Amino acid sequence: MAKYQKIAVAIDFSEQSKKALERGVILAKDYGAALQLIHVVDTVSFETLKHEAKAQGVNIVEVTVEEGSAKAILTQLPD
């Protein structure tokens, strides 16, 4: 059987992805592999929302994508 070095699991926080994570953890442990968790943010959706806000008269719309604790990041945003 092939020895895996990295197990990639896509996470969208659905029940299905939680089950995929459980399986990924098992495989990573069994093969001594790294576990790579992937969550993709659709920036095209942000651009659509940005365009809609501008169309409604908002002049400046900023899009920020961060990694970490939502609470910590939100409390550190500039005024």
JSON list of C-alpha atoms in Angstrom, two decimals:
[
{"chain": "A", "resi": 1, "resn": "MET", "atom": "CA", "xyz": [0.00, 0.00, 0.00]},
{"chain": "A", "resi": 2, "resn": "ALA", "atom": "CA", "xyz": [1.26, 3.50, -0.83]},
{"chain": "A", "resi": 3, "resn": "LYS", "atom": "CA", "xyz": [2.52, 5.62, 2.05]},
{"chain": "A", "resi": 4, "resn": "TYR", "atom": "CA", "xyz": [0.83, 9.00, 2.09]},
{"chain": "A", "resi": 5, "resn": "GLN", "atom": "CA", "xyz": [2.88, 12.00, 3.23]},
{"chain": "A", "resi": 6, "resn": "LYS", "atom": "CA", "xyz": [0.03, 14.50, 3.33]},
{"chain": "A", "resi": 7, "resn": "ILE", "atom": "CA", "xyz": [-3.72, 14.10, 3.75]},
{"chain": "A", "resi": 8, "resn": "ALA", "atom": "CA", "xyz": [-5.75, 17.10, 2.53]},
{"chain": "A", "resi": 9, "resn": "VAL", "atom": "CA", "xyz": [-9.27, 17.65, 3.85]},
{"chain": "A", "resi": 10, "resn": "ALA", "atom": "CA", "xyz": [-11.58, 20.37, 2.55]},
{"chain": "A", "resi": 11, "resn": "ILE", "atom": "CA", "xyz": [-13.55, 21.96, 5.39]},
{"chain": "A", "resi": 12, "resn": "ASP", "atom": "CA", "xyz": [-16.74, 23.98, 5.02]},
{"chain": "A", "resi": 13, "resn": "PHE", "atom": "CA", "xyz": [-18.01, 23.20, 8.54]},
{"chain": "A", "resi": 14, "resn": "SER", "atom": "CA", "xyz": [-20.88, 21.06, 7.22]},
{"chain": "A", "resi": 15, "resn": "GLU", "atom": "CA", "xyz": [-21.61, 17.69, 8.79]},
{"chain": "A", "resi": 16, "resn": "GLN", "atom": "CA", "xyz": [-20.17, 16.01, 5.71]},
{"chain": "A", "resi": 17, "resn": "SER", "atom": "CA", "xyz": [-16.87, 17.87, 6.04]},
{"chain": "A", "resi": 18, "resn": "LYS", "atom": "CA", "xyz": [-16.72, 17.02, 9.76]},
{"chain": "A", "resi": 19, "resn": "LYS", "atom": "CA", "xyz": [-16.97, 13.35, 8.79]},
{"chain": "A", "resi": 20, "resn": "ALA", "atom": "CA", "xyz": [-14.25, 13.86, 6.18]},
{"chain": "A", "resi": 21, "resn": "LEU", "atom": "CA", "xyz": [-12.08, 15.42, 8.89]},
{"chain": "A", "resi": 22, "resn": "GLU", "atom": "CA", "xyz": [-12.61, 12.40, 11.15]},
{"chain": "A", "resi": 23, "resn": "ARG", "atom": "CA", "xyz": [-11.51, 10.11, 8.32]},
{"chain": "A", "resi": 24, "resn": "GLY", "atom": "CA", "xyz": [-8.57, 12.39, 7.48]},
{"chain": "A", "resi": 25, "resn": "VAL", "atom": "CA", "xyz": [-7.37, 12.26, 11.09]},
{"chain": "A", "resi": 26, "resn": "ILE", "atom": "CA", "xyz": [-7.49, 8.46, 11.05]},
{"chain": "A", "resi": 27, "resn": "LEU", "atom": "CA", "xyz": [-5.56, 8.29, 7.78]},
{"chain": "A", "resi": 28, "resn": "ALA", "atom": "CA", "xyz": [-2.97, 10.84, 8.92]},
{"chain": "A", "resi": 29, "resn": "LYS", "atom": "CA", "xyz": [-2.37, 8.87, 12.12]},
{"chain": "A", "resi": 30, "resn": "ASP", "atom": "CA", "xyz": [-2.23, 5.53, 10.30]},
{"chain": "A", "resi": 31, "resn": "TYR", "atom": "CA", "xyz": [0.30, 6.78, 7.74]},
{"chain": "A", "resi": 32, "resn": "GLY", "atom": "CA", "xyz": [2.21, 9.20, 9.95]},
{"chain": "A", "resi": 33, "resn": "ALA", "atom": "CA", "xyz": [1.19, 11.86, 7.44]},
{"chain": "A", "resi": 34, "resn": "ALA", "atom": "CA", "xyz": [0.69, 15.60, 7.76]},
{"chain": "A", "resi": 35, "resn": "LEU", "atom": "CA", "xyz": [-2.94, 16.71, 7.86]},
{"chain": "A", "resi": 36, "resn": "GLN", "atom": "CA", "xyz": [-3.75, 19.73, 5.70]},
{"chain": "A", "resi": 37, "resn": "LEU", "atom": "CA", "xyz": [-7.08, 21.42, 6.44]},
{"chain": "A", "resi": 38, "resn": "ILE", "atom": "CA", "xyz": [-8.36, 23.58, 3.60]},
{"chain": "A", "resi": 39, "resn": "HIS", "atom": "CA", "xyz": [-11.15, 26.14, 3.75]},
{"chain": "A", "resi": 40, "resn": "VAL", "atom": "CA", "xyz": [-11.70, 28.15, 0.59]},
{"chain": "A", "resi": 41, "resn": "VAL", "atom": "CA", "xyz": [-13.22, 31.62, 0.68]},
{"chain": "A", "resi": 42, "resn": "ASP", "atom": "CA", "xyz": [-14.91, 32.54, -2.57]},
{"chain": "A", "resi": 43, "resn": "THR", "atom": "CA", "xyz": [-13.53, 36.02, -3.29]},
{"chain": "A", "resi": 44, "resn": "VAL", "atom": "CA", "xyz": [-15.82, 36.31, -6.31]},
{"chain": "A", "resi": 45, "resn": "SER", "atom": "CA", "xyz": [-18.73, 36.44, -3.85]},
{"chain": "A", "resi": 46, "resn": "PHE", "atom": "CA", "xyz": [-17.00, 39.29, -2.00]},
{"chain": "A", "resi": 47, "resn": "GLU", "atom": "CA", "xyz": [-16.62, 41.20, -5.26]},
{"chain": "A", "resi": 48, "resn": "THR", "atom": "CA", "xyz": [-20.34, 40.76, -5.96]},
{"chain": "A", "resi": 49, "resn": "LEU", "atom": "CA", "xyz": [-21.24, 42.07, -2.50]},
{"chain": "A", "resi": 50, "resn": "LYS", "atom": "CA", "xyz": [-18.79, 44.94, -2.89]},
{"chain": "A", "resi": 51, "resn": "HIS", "atom": "CA", "xyz": [-20.34, 45.88, -6.25]},
{"chain": "A", "resi": 52, "resn": "GLU", "atom": "CA", "xyz": [-23.86, 45.74, -4.76]},
{"chain": "A", "resi": 53, "resn": "ALA", "atom": "CA", "xyz": [-22.87, 48.04, -1.87]},
{"chain": "A", "resi": 54, "resn": "LYS", "atom": "CA", "xyz": [-21.28, 50.52, -4.28]},
{"chain": "A", "resi": 55, "resn": "ALA", "atom": "CA", "xyz": [-24.38, 50.40, -6.50]},
{"chain": "A", "resi": 56, "resn": "GLN", "atom": "CA", "xyz": [-26.41, 51.42, -3.44]},
{"chain": "A", "resi": 57, "resn": "GLY", "atom": "CA", "xyz": [-24.23, 54.48, -2.87]},
{"chain": "A", "resi": 58, "resn": "VAL", "atom": "CA", "xyz": [-21.40, 53.34, -0.60]},
{"chain": "A", "resi": 59, "resn": "ASN", "atom": "CA", "xyz": [-18.21, 54.96, -1.89]},
{"chain": "A", "resi": 60, "resn": "ILE", "atom": "CA", "xyz": [-15.61, 52.93, -0.02]},
{"chain": "A", "resi": 61, "resn": "VAL", "atom": "CA", "xyz": [-16.05, 49.19, 0.51]},
{"chain": "A", "resi": 62, "resn": "GLU", "atom": "CA", "xyz": [-13.16, 47.21, 1.99]},
{"chain": "A", "resi": 63, "resn": "VAL", "atom": "CA", "xyz": [-12.88, 43.44, 1.87]},
{"chain": "A", "resi": 64, "resn": "THR", "atom": "CA", "xyz": [-10.73, 41.74, 4.49]},
{"chain": "A", "resi": 65, "resn": "VAL", "atom": "CA", "xyz": [-9.97, 38.03, 4.73]},
{"chain": "A", "resi": 66, "resn": "GLU", "atom": "CA", "xyz": [-8.10, 36.96, 7.88]},
{"chain": "A", "resi": 67, "resn": "GLU", "atom": "CA", "xyz": [-7.08, 33.75, 9.58]},
{"chain": "A", "resi": 68, "resn": "GLY", "atom": "CA", "xyz": [-7.45, 33.25, 13.31]},
{"chain": "A", "resi": 69, "resn": "SER", "atom": "CA", "xyz": [-9.94, 33.85, 16.09]},
{"chain": "A", "resi": 70, "resn": "ALA", "atom": "CA", "xyz": [-12.91, 35.85, 14.81]},
{"chain": "A", "resi": 71, "resn": "LYS", "atom": "CA", "xyz": [-13.26, 37.59, 18.19]},
{"chain": "A", "resi": 72, "resn": "ALA", "atom": "CA", "xyz": [-9.60, 38.62, 18.30]},
{"chain": "A", "resi": 73, "resn": "ILE", "atom": "CA", "xyz": [-9.57, 39.82, 14.70]},
{"chain": "A", "resi": 74, "resn": "LEU", "atom": "CA", "xyz": [-12.80, 41.79, 14.99]},
{"chain": "A", "resi": 75, "resn": "THR", "atom": "CA", "xyz": [-11.63, 43.57, 18.15]},
{"chain": "A", "resi": 76, "resn": "GLN", "atom": "CA", "xyz": [-8.37, 44.55, 16.43]},
{"chain": "A", "resi": 77, "resn": "LEU", "atom": "CA", "xyz": [-9.96, 46.16, 13.37]},
{"chain": "A", "resi": 78, "resn": "PRO", "atom": "CA", "xyz": [-9.16, 49.87, 13.07]},
{"chain": "A", "resi": 79, "resn": "ASP", "atom": "CA", "xyz": [-11.92, 52.38, 13.72]}
]
